Coordinates of C-alpha atoms and ligand atoms in Angstrom, one line a residue:
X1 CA -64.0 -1.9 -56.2
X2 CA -67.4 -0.6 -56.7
X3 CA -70.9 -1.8 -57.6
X4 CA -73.5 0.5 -57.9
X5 CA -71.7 2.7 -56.2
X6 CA -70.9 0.5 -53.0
X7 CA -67.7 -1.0 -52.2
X8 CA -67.2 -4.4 -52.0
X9 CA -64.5 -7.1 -51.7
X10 CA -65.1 -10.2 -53.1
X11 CA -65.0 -12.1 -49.8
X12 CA -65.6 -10.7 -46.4
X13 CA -66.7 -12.0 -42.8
X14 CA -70.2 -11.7 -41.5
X15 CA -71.4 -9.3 -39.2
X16 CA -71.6 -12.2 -36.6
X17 CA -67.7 -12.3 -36.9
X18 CA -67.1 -16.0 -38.1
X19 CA -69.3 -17.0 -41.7
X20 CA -67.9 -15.9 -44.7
X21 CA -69.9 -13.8 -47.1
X22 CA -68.8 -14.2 -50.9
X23 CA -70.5 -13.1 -54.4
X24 CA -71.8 -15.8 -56.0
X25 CA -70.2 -15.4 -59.5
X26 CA -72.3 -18.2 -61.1
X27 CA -75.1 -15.8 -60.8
X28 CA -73.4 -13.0 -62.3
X29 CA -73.9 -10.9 -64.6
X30 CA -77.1 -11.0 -64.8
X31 CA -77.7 -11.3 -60.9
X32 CA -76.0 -9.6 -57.9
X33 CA -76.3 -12.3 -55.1
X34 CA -74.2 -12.6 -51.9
X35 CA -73.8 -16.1 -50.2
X36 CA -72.8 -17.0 -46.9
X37 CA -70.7 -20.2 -46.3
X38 CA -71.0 -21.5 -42.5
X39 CA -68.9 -24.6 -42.6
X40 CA -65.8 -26.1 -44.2
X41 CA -68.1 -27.8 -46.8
X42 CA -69.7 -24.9 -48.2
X43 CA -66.6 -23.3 -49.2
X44 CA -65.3 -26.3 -50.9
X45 CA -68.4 -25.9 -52.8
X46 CA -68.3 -22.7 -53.7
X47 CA -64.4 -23.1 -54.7
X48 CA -65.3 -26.4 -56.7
X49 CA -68.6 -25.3 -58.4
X50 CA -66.7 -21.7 -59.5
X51 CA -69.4 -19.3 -56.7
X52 CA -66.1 -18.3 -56.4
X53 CA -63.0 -18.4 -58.9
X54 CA -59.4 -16.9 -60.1
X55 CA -56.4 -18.1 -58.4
X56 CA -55.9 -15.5 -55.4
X57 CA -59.6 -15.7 -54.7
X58 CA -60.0 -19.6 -54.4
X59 CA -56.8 -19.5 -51.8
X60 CA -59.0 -16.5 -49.8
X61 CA -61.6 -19.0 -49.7
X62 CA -60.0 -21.8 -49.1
X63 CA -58.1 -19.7 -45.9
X64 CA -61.6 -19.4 -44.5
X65 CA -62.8 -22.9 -45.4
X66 CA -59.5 -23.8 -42.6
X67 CA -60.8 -21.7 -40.1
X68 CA -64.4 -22.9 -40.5
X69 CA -63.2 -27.0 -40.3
X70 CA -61.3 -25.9 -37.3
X71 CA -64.6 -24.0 -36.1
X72 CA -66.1 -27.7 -35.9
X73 CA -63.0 -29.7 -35.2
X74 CA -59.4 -28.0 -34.1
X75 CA -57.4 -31.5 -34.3
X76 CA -54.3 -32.3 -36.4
X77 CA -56.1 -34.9 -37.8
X78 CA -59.2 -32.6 -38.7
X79 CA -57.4 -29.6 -40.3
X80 CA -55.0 -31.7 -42.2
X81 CA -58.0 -33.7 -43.8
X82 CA -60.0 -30.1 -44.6
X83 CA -56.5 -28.8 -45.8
X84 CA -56.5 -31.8 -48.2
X85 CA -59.8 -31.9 -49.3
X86 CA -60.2 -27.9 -50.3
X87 CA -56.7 -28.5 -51.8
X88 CA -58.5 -30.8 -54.3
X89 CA -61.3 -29.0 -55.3
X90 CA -59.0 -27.2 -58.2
X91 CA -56.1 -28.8 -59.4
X92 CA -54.3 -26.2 -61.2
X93 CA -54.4 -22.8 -58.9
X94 CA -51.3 -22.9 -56.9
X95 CA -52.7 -19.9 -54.6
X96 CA -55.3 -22.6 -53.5
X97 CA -52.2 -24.9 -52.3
X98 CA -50.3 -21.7 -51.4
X99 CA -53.1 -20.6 -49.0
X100 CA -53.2 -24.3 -47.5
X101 CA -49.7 -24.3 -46.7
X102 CA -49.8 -20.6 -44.8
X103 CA -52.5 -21.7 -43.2
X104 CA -51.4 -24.8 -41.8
X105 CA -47.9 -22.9 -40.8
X106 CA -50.3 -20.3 -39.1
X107 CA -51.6 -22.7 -36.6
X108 CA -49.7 -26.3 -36.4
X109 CA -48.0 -25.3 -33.3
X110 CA -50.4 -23.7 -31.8
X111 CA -52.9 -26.1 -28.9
X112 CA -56.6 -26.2 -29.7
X113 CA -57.9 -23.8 -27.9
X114 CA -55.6 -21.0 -29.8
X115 CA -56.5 -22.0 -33.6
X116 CA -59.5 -21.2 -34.0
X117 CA -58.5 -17.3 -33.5
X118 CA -55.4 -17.3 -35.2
X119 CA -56.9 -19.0 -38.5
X120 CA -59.5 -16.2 -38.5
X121 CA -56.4 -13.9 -38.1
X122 CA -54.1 -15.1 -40.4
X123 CA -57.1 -16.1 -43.4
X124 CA -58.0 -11.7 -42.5
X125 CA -54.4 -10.9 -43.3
X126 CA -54.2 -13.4 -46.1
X127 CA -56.7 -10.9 -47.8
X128 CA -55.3 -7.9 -47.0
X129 CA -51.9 -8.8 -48.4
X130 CA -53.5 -9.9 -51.6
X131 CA -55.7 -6.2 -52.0
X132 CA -51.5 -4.5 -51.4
X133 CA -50.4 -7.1 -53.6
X134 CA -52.9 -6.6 -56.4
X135 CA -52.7 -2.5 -56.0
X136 CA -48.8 -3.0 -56.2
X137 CA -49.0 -5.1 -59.3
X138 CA -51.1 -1.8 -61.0
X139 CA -48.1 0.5 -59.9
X140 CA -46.1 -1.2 -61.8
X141 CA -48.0 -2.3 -64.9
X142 CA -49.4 1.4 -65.0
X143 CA -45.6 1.9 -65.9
X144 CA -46.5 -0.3 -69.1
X145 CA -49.7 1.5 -70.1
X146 CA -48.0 4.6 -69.7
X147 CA -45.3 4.1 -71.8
X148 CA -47.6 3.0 -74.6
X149 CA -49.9 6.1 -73.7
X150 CA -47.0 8.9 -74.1
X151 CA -46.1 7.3 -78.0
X152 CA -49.7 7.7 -78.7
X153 CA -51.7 10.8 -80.6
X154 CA -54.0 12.7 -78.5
X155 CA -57.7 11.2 -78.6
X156 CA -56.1 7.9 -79.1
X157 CA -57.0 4.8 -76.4
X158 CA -54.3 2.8 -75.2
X159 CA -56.0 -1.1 -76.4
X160 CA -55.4 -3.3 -74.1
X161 CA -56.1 -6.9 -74.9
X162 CA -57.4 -9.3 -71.9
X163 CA -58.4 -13.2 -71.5
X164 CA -60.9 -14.3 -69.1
X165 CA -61.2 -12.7 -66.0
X166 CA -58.1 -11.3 -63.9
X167 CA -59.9 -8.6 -62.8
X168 CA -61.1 -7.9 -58.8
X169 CA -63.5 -10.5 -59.0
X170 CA -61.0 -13.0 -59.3
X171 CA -58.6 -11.7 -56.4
X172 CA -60.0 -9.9 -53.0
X173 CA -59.8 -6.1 -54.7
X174 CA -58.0 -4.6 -57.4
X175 CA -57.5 -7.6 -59.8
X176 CA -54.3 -8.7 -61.3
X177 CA -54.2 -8.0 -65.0
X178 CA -56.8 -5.6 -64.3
X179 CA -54.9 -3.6 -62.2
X180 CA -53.2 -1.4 -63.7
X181 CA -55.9 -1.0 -66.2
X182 CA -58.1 0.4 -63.5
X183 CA -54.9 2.6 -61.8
X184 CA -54.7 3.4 -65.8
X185 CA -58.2 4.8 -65.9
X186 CA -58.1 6.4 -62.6
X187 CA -55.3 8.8 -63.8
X188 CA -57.2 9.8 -66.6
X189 CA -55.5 7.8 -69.3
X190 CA -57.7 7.1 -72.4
X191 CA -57.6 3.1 -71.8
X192 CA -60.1 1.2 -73.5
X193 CA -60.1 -3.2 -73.2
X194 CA -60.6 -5.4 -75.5
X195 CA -62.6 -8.6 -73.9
X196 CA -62.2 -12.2 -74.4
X197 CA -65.5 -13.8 -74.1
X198 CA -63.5 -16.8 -73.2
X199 CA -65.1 -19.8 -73.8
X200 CA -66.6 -22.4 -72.2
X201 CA -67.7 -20.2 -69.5
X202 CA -67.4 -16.8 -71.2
X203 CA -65.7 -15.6 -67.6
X204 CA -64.5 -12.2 -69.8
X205 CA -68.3 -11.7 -71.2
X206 CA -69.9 -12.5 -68.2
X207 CA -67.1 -11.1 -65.2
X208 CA -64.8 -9.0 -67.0
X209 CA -67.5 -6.8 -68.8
X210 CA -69.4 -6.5 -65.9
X211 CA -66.8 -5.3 -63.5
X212 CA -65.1 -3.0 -66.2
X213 CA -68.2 -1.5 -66.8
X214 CA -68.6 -1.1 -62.9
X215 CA -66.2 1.4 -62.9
X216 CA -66.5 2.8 -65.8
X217 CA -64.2 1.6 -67.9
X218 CA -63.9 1.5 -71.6
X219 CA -64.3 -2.0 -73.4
X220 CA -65.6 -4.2 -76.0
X221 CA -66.3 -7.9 -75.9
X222 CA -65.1 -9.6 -78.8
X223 CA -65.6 -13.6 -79.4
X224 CA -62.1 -15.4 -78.6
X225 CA -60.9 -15.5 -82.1
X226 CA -60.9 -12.2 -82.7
X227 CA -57.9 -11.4 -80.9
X228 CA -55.3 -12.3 -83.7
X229 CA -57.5 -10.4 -86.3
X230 CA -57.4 -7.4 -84.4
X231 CA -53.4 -7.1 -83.6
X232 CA -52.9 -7.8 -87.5
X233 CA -55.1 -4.9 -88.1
X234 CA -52.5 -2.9 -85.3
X235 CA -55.7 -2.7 -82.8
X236 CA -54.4 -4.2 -79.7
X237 CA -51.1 -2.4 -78.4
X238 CA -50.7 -4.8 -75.8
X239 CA -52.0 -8.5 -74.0
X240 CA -52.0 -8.0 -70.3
X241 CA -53.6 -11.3 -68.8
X242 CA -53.7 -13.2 -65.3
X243 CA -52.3 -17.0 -64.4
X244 CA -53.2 -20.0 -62.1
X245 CA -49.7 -21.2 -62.2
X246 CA -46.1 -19.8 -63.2
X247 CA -42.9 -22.0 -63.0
X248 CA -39.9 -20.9 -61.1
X249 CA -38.7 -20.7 -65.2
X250 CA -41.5 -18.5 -65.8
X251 CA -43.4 -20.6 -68.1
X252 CA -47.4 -19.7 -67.3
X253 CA -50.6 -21.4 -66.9
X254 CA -53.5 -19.7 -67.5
X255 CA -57.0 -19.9 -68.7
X256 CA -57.7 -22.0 -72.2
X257 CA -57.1 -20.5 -75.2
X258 CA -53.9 -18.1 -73.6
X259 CA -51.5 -19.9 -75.3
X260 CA -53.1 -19.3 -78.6
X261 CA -53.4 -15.4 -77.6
X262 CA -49.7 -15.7 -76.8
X263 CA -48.6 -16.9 -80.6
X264 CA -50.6 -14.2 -82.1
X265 CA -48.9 -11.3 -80.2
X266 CA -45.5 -12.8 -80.9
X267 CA -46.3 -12.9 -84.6
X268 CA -47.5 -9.7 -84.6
X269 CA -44.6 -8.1 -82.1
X270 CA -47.4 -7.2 -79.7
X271 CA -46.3 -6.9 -75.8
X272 CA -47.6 -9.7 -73.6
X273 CA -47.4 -9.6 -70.1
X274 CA -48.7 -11.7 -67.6
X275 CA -49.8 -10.2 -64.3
X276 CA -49.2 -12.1 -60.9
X277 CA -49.0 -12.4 -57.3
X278 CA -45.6 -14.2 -55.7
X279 CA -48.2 -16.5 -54.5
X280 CA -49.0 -17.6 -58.2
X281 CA -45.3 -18.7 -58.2
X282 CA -44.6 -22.6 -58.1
X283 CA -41.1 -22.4 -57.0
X284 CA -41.3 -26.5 -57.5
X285 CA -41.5 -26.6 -60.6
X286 CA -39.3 -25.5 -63.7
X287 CA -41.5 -26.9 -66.8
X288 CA -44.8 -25.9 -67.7
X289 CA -46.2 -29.0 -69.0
X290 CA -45.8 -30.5 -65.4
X291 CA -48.2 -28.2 -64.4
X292 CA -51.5 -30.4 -63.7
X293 CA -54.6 -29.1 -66.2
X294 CA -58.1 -29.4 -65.0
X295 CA -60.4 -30.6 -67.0
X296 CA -63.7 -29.9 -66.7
X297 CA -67.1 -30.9 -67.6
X298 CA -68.4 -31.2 -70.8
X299 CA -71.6 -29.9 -70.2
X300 CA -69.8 -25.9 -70.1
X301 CA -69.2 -26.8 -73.8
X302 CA -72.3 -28.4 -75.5
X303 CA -74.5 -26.0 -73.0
X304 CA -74.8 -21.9 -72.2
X305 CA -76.5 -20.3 -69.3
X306 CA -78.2 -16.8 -70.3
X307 CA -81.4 -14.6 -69.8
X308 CA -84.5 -14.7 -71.5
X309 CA -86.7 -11.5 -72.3
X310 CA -89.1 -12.4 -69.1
X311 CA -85.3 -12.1 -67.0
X312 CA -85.0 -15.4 -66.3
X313 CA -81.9 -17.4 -66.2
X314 CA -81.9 -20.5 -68.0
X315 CA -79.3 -23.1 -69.8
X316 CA -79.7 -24.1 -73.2
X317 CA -78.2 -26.8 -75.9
X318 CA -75.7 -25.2 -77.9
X319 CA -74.2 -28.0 -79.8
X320 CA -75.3 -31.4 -82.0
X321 CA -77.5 -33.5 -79.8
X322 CA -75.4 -37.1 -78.9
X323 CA -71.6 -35.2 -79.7
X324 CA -69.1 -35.3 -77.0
X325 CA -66.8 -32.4 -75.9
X326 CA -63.6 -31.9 -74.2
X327 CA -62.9 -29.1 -72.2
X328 CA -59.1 -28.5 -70.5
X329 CA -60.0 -25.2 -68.7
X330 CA -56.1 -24.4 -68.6
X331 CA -53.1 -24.3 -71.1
X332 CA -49.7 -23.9 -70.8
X333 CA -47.6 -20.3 -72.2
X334 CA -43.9 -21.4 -72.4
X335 CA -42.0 -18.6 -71.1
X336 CA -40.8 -17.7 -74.9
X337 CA -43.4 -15.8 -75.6
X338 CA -44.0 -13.9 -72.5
X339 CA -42.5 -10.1 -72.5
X340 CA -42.7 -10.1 -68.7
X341 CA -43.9 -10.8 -66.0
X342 CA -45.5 -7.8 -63.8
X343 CA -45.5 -8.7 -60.0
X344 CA -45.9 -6.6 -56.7
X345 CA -42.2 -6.4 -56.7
X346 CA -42.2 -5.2 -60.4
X347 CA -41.6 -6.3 -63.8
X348 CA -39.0 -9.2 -64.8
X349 CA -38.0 -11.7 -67.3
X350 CA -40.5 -14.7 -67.8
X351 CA -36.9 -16.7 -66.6
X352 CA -36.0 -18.1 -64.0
X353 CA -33.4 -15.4 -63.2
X354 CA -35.8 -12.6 -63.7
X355 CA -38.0 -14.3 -60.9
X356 CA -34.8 -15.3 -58.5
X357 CA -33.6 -11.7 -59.3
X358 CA -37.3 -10.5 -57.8
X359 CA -37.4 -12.9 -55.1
X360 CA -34.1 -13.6 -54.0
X361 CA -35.6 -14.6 -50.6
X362 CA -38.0 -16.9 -51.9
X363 CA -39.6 -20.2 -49.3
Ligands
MRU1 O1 -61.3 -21.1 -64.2 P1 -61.1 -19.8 -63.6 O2 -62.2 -18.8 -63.9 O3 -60.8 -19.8 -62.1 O4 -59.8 -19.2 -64.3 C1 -59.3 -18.0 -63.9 C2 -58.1 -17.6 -64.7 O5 -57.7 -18.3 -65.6 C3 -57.5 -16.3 -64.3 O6 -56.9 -15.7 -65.4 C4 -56.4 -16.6 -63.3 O7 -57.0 -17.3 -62.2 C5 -55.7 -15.4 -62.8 S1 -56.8 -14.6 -61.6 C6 -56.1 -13.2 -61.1

């Protein structure tokens, strides 16, 4: 997708043809900065201090992170202790452990000398399966936004509702929920988004808004409680969000305050889909609540980064001085409540036959 008119992935190699460039998403929105991670360390980093975040993105990077541990150190020994350690920088992304895995199969039988290349090779193609993916997942959801589109009075904007960011920024290009928003927009459909702020760290205020607004589409931040206010008053014709996690039952993990997002559309006989990759898919595990939850620090609750007049970026105290927070950065949507799930393959059944139905040839 675009930024200021240039095109840009959110992860890319170098011109020297081995370190990694990213965008550093902690600096964004209010600053465009690129980073470049040169060993194994630095992408673990990036993935564990969010420079880089979203499910499909933190397996990209984590791909890369294999090929720079193997840069330093192409022994079994070696890669299987990088594999682990990027594996636990975030415990609730299965892309990051689905990543791992593909890279590990990529070069385990392979001697030394070969790795190094066919890492670099396979964490390449890793990305450029996920941009197809992604732009397959809009074909199909654009089917969705369509349908909703053709029922609707001319002048009127299909509303799409949306929780933190699934958008390109989290994937390599396209986005997952975001996808078919964007194919939406590109055909000329009146779409216009509705954008969880998404507390603690506001990733739809801050990363959603901006790259919407990128490309020019239509949207409006509201703050995270809005959204059951607003499909009572009939403004939201439909939730279309991302997920870290489904189960082979089709019960989905995704970013706090989902769930909640999920009970108001069922109450209010809105359409909520959840947009994924087959790499998203935890063919291990059946219920939801086994799914591990991050939690995070409390300092993303009781504190909030922003700019000041003079443009400079500080963080400041948001709550009462000496009270403690908790903050689980994930929450579980039992399959229930889920109209479907809209993959590169299509759309199914958040069941476990709708997903064996799409991926009868599943690993
Ligand atoms: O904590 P984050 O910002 O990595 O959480 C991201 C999300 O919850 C996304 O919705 C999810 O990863 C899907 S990304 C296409």
């Amino acid at each position: 997708m675009k930024i200021n008119g240039t095109a840009y992935r959110t992860i890319w190699l170098n011109e020297d043809g081995w370190s990694v460039e990213i965008i550093d998403q902690t600096r964004l929105p209010h600053e465009f900065v690129t980073a470049r991670l040169t060993r194994m360390e630095d992408a673990a980093v990036a993935i564990r201090t969010m420079q880089v975040r979203g499910a499909p993105l933190i397996g990209a990077t984590a791909a890369y992170g294999v090929c720079l541990a193997l840069r330093e150190d192409a022994s079994d020994e070696a890669m299987d202790a990088a594999i682990d350690h990027l594996a636990d920088q975030r415990p609730t992304a299965f892309n990051l452990r689905w990543a791992l895995d593909e890279m590990r199969k990529a070069v385990r039988n392979l001697p030394r000398e070969e790795r190094v290349k066919a890492a670099y090779e396979r964490a390449a193609r890793l990305c450029d399966e996920d941009v197809e993916t992604c732009r397959m997942i809009g074909v199909h959801g654009l089917q969705l936004i369509e349908e909703i589109a053709a029922k609707k009075g001319a002048g009127e904007a299909v509303n799409v509702l949306t929780h933190c960011n699934a958008g390109w920024l989290a994937c390599v290009d396209w986005g997952t929920a975001t996808s078919p928003i964007y194919q939406a927009h590109n055909k000329g459909i009146d779409v216009h988004v509705w954008v969880d702020e998404t507390r603690p760290r506001n990733q739809g205020a801050s990363l959603t808004a901006y790259e919407l607004g990128a490309h020019g589409v239509p949207h409006t931040i509201i703050v995270d409680n809005a959204g059951g206010h607003l499909m009572q008053q009939g403004a939201v014709d439909m939730v279309i969000v991302g997920t870290d996690r489904v189960t082979a039952a089709g019960d989905v993990a995704n970013k706090i305050g989902t769930y909640l997002k999920a009970l108001a559309a069922k109450d209010n006989d809105v359409p909520f889909f959840v947009a994924l990759p087959h790499s998203t898919i935890d063919w291990s595990l059946e219920d939801g609540f086994d799914i591990p939850i991050e939690e995070r620090s409390s300092d993303e609750v009781l504190t909030m980064p922003g700019r000041l007049p003079d443009g400079s970026v500080v963080r400041v105290e948001i709550a009462a001085p000496g009270s403690e927070a908790d903050n689980p950065a994930f929450d579980v949507t039992p399959a229930r409540l889920v109209s479907g799930l809209i993959t590169e393959r299509g759309i199914c059944e958040a069941s476990a036959e709708g997903l064996s139905k799409l991926y009868p040839d599943r690993d």
